[in-house]
């Protein structure tokens, strides 16, 4: 049982999700786009496939100018022409982000599924699952989201995965599981004061667990 103040804090978390659920895990989205753009540039610099690099450069340029239609078109052209290229998976991540942003969740999920089936990079697969799970959570498909997150194994994505799992458990009223998820972030962060560690501590405190 929780006291009145703690219960109010839990309700605040749920209310926050209701208002801003569409933008949940914004930090994860930023990581995805940043990773896609940065790594894409590196591949472009190193790639022997100059044509794929040129197409990805078009994706980046139209994304920077916030031309959603042209970005989606350029990304699709790259995916169709060079489906096995690492650049294509990054273009698909950008398309998924834009599709979700404009309210086309089915298209976003299709793009994320495309990444999961075409890339051989573990981190990229886990990034896709994170975004996919976030969309499912927005749609209140919480159990499906948790099933998807349970497949994530890449250490680099562990904190983000546990953070989203904790949020979903909180929304389901499974506070013990939520606290365990947040506590794992804190324990595994060690002495590093990361953003996810700070967020986990705030959420853990709201659920009545105040271990520092």
Coordinates of C-alpha atoms in Angstrom, one line a residue:
X1 CA 0.0 0.0 0.0
X2 CA 1.1 3.5 -0.7
X3 CA 0.5 6.7 1.3
X4 CA -1.6 9.5 -0.2
X5 CA 1.4 11.5 -1.4
X6 CA 3.0 8.5 -3.1
X7 CA -0.4 7.6 -4.8
X8 CA -0.6 11.1 -6.1
X9 CA 2.9 10.8 -7.6
X10 CA 1.9 7.6 -9.3
X11 CA -1.2 9.2 -10.7
X12 CA 1.0 12.1 -11.9
X13 CA 3.1 9.6 -14.0
X14 CA -0.1 8.1 -15.5
X15 CA -1.5 11.6 -16.3
X16 CA 1.8 12.6 -17.9
X17 CA 1.6 9.6 -20.1
X18 CA -2.0 10.4 -21.1
X19 CA -1.0 13.9 -22.1
X20 CA 2.3 13.2 -23.7
X21 CA 2.2 9.5 -24.6
X22 CA 2.6 10.3 -28.3
X23 CA 6.0 11.7 -27.5
X24 CA 7.0 9.1 -25.1
X25 CA 10.7 8.1 -25.0
X26 CA 11.6 11.3 -26.9
X27 CA 15.2 10.7 -25.8
X28 CA 15.1 7.3 -27.5
X29 CA 13.8 8.9 -30.7
X30 CA 16.6 11.5 -30.6
X31 CA 19.1 8.6 -30.1
X32 CA 17.6 6.8 -33.1
X33 CA 17.7 9.8 -35.4
X34 CA 21.2 10.9 -34.2
X35 CA 22.5 7.3 -34.6
X36 CA 21.0 7.0 -38.0
X37 CA 22.4 10.3 -39.2
X38 CA 25.9 10.0 -37.7
X39 CA 26.4 6.4 -38.6
X40 CA 24.9 7.0 -42.0
X41 CA 27.5 9.7 -42.6
X42 CA 30.3 7.4 -41.7
X43 CA 29.0 4.7 -44.0
X44 CA 28.6 7.2 -46.7
X45 CA 32.3 8.2 -46.2
X46 CA 33.5 4.6 -46.2
X47 CA 31.0 2.9 -48.5
X48 CA 32.1 1.4 -51.8
X49 CA 28.5 1.8 -52.9
X50 CA 28.6 5.5 -53.9
X51 CA 25.1 5.4 -55.4
X52 CA 23.6 4.3 -52.0
X53 CA 25.5 7.1 -50.3
X54 CA 24.2 9.7 -52.7
X55 CA 20.6 8.5 -52.1
X56 CA 21.1 8.6 -48.3
X57 CA 22.6 12.1 -48.6
X58 CA 19.3 13.1 -50.2
X59 CA 17.4 11.6 -47.2
X60 CA 19.5 13.6 -44.8
X61 CA 19.2 16.9 -46.7
X62 CA 15.4 16.7 -47.0
X63 CA 15.1 15.7 -43.4
X64 CA 17.2 18.7 -42.3
X65 CA 14.9 21.0 -44.3
X66 CA 11.9 19.3 -42.7
X67 CA 10.5 18.3 -46.1
X68 CA 8.6 15.2 -44.9
X69 CA 7.2 14.1 -48.2
X70 CA 10.6 14.3 -50.0
X71 CA 12.3 12.6 -47.1
X72 CA 9.9 9.7 -47.3
X73 CA 10.3 9.5 -51.1
X74 CA 14.1 9.6 -50.9
X75 CA 14.1 6.9 -48.2
X76 CA 11.8 4.6 -50.1
X77 CA 13.9 5.0 -53.2
X78 CA 17.0 4.0 -51.3
X79 CA 15.3 1.0 -49.6
X80 CA 14.0 -0.3 -52.9
X81 CA 17.3 0.1 -54.8
X82 CA 19.7 -1.1 -52.0
X83 CA 17.8 -3.1 -49.4
X84 CA 20.9 -4.8 -48.0
X85 CA 22.8 -1.5 -47.5
X86 CA 23.3 -0.4 -43.9
X87 CA 22.2 3.1 -45.1
X88 CA 18.7 1.8 -46.1
X89 CA 18.0 0.7 -42.6
X90 CA 18.9 4.1 -41.3
X91 CA 16.7 5.7 -43.9
X92 CA 13.8 3.4 -42.7
X93 CA 14.3 4.6 -39.1
X94 CA 14.0 8.2 -40.2
X95 CA 10.9 7.3 -42.2
X96 CA 9.4 5.6 -39.2
X97 CA 10.0 8.7 -37.1
X98 CA 8.4 11.0 -39.6
X99 CA 5.4 8.6 -40.1
X100 CA 4.7 8.5 -36.4
X101 CA 5.2 12.2 -36.1
X102 CA 2.5 12.8 -38.8
X103 CA 0.1 10.3 -37.2
X104 CA 0.7 7.4 -39.6
X105 CA 1.5 4.7 -37.0
X106 CA 0.9 1.8 -39.3
X107 CA 3.4 3.1 -41.8
X108 CA 5.9 3.7 -39.0
X109 CA 5.5 0.2 -37.7
X110 CA 6.0 -1.2 -41.3
X111 CA 9.2 0.8 -41.5
X112 CA 10.4 -0.5 -38.2
X113 CA 9.6 -4.1 -39.1
X114 CA 11.5 -3.5 -42.3
X115 CA 14.6 -2.5 -40.3
X116 CA 14.3 -5.6 -38.1
X117 CA 14.2 -7.9 -41.1
X118 CA 16.9 -6.3 -43.1
X119 CA 19.7 -5.2 -40.8
X120 CA 22.3 -7.4 -39.2
X121 CA 23.3 -4.8 -36.6
X122 CA 22.1 -5.8 -33.1
X123 CA 21.9 -2.2 -31.8
X124 CA 19.8 -1.1 -34.8
X125 CA 17.4 -4.0 -34.3
X126 CA 17.0 -3.0 -30.6
X127 CA 16.5 0.6 -31.5
X128 CA 13.7 -0.4 -33.9
X129 CA 12.1 -2.5 -31.2
X130 CA 12.3 0.3 -28.7
X131 CA 10.5 2.7 -31.1
X132 CA 8.0 0.0 -32.1
X133 CA 7.2 -0.7 -28.4
X134 CA 6.8 3.0 -27.8
X135 CA 4.2 3.2 -30.5
X136 CA 2.4 0.1 -29.2
X137 CA 2.4 1.7 -25.7
X138 CA 0.9 4.9 -27.2
X139 CA -1.9 2.6 -28.5
X140 CA -2.3 1.0 -25.1
X141 CA -1.1 -2.3 -26.4
X142 CA 1.0 -2.7 -23.3
X143 CA 1.5 -6.5 -23.3
X144 CA 2.5 -6.5 -26.9
X145 CA 5.0 -3.7 -26.2
X146 CA 6.5 -5.7 -23.3
X147 CA 6.8 -8.8 -25.4
X148 CA 8.7 -6.9 -27.9
X149 CA 11.0 -5.3 -25.4
X150 CA 11.8 -8.7 -23.9
X151 CA 13.7 -9.5 -27.1
X152 CA 16.2 -6.6 -26.7
X153 CA 19.6 -7.9 -25.7
X154 CA 22.1 -5.2 -26.8
X155 CA 23.9 -3.7 -23.8
X156 CA 23.8 -0.2 -25.3
X157 CA 20.1 -0.3 -25.3
X158 CA 19.6 -1.8 -21.9
X159 CA 18.8 1.4 -19.9
X160 CA 16.4 2.7 -22.5
X161 CA 14.7 -0.7 -22.7
X162 CA 14.3 -0.9 -18.9
X163 CA 13.1 2.7 -18.7
X164 CA 10.3 2.0 -21.2
X165 CA 9.4 -1.3 -19.5
X166 CA 9.2 0.5 -16.2
X167 CA 6.8 3.1 -17.6
X168 CA 4.6 0.4 -19.1
X169 CA 4.5 -1.6 -15.9
X170 CA 3.5 1.6 -14.1
X171 CA 0.6 2.2 -16.5
X172 CA -0.5 -1.4 -15.9
X173 CA -0.5 -0.9 -12.2
X174 CA 2.3 -3.4 -11.8
X175 CA 4.3 -1.2 -9.5
X176 CA 6.7 -4.0 -8.2
X177 CA 7.8 -4.8 -11.7
X178 CA 8.1 -1.1 -12.5
X179 CA 10.3 -0.5 -9.5
X180 CA 12.5 -3.5 -10.4
X181 CA 13.0 -2.1 -13.9
X182 CA 14.0 1.3 -12.6
X183 CA 16.2 -0.2 -9.9
X184 CA 18.1 -2.2 -12.5
X185 CA 18.9 1.0 -14.4
X186 CA 20.4 2.5 -11.2
X187 CA 22.3 -0.6 -10.2
X188 CA 23.8 -1.1 -13.7
X189 CA 24.7 2.5 -14.1
X190 CA 27.2 2.2 -11.2
X191 CA 28.9 5.5 -10.4
X192 CA 27.9 7.0 -13.8
X193 CA 25.2 9.7 -13.3
X194 CA 23.5 9.2 -16.7
X195 CA 20.2 10.8 -17.8
X196 CA 18.4 7.4 -17.6
X197 CA 19.8 6.9 -14.1
X198 CA 18.4 10.2 -13.0
X199 CA 15.0 9.6 -14.5
X200 CA 14.9 6.1 -13.0
X201 CA 15.6 7.5 -9.5
X202 CA 12.8 10.1 -9.9
X203 CA 10.3 7.4 -11.1
X204 CA 11.5 5.0 -8.4
X205 CA 10.9 7.6 -5.7
X206 CA 7.4 8.2 -7.0
X207 CA 6.7 4.5 -6.6
X208 CA 7.9 4.5 -3.0
X209 CA 11.4 3.1 -3.5
X210 CA 14.0 5.6 -2.4
X211 CA 17.2 3.8 -2.8
X212 CA 20.0 6.1 -3.9

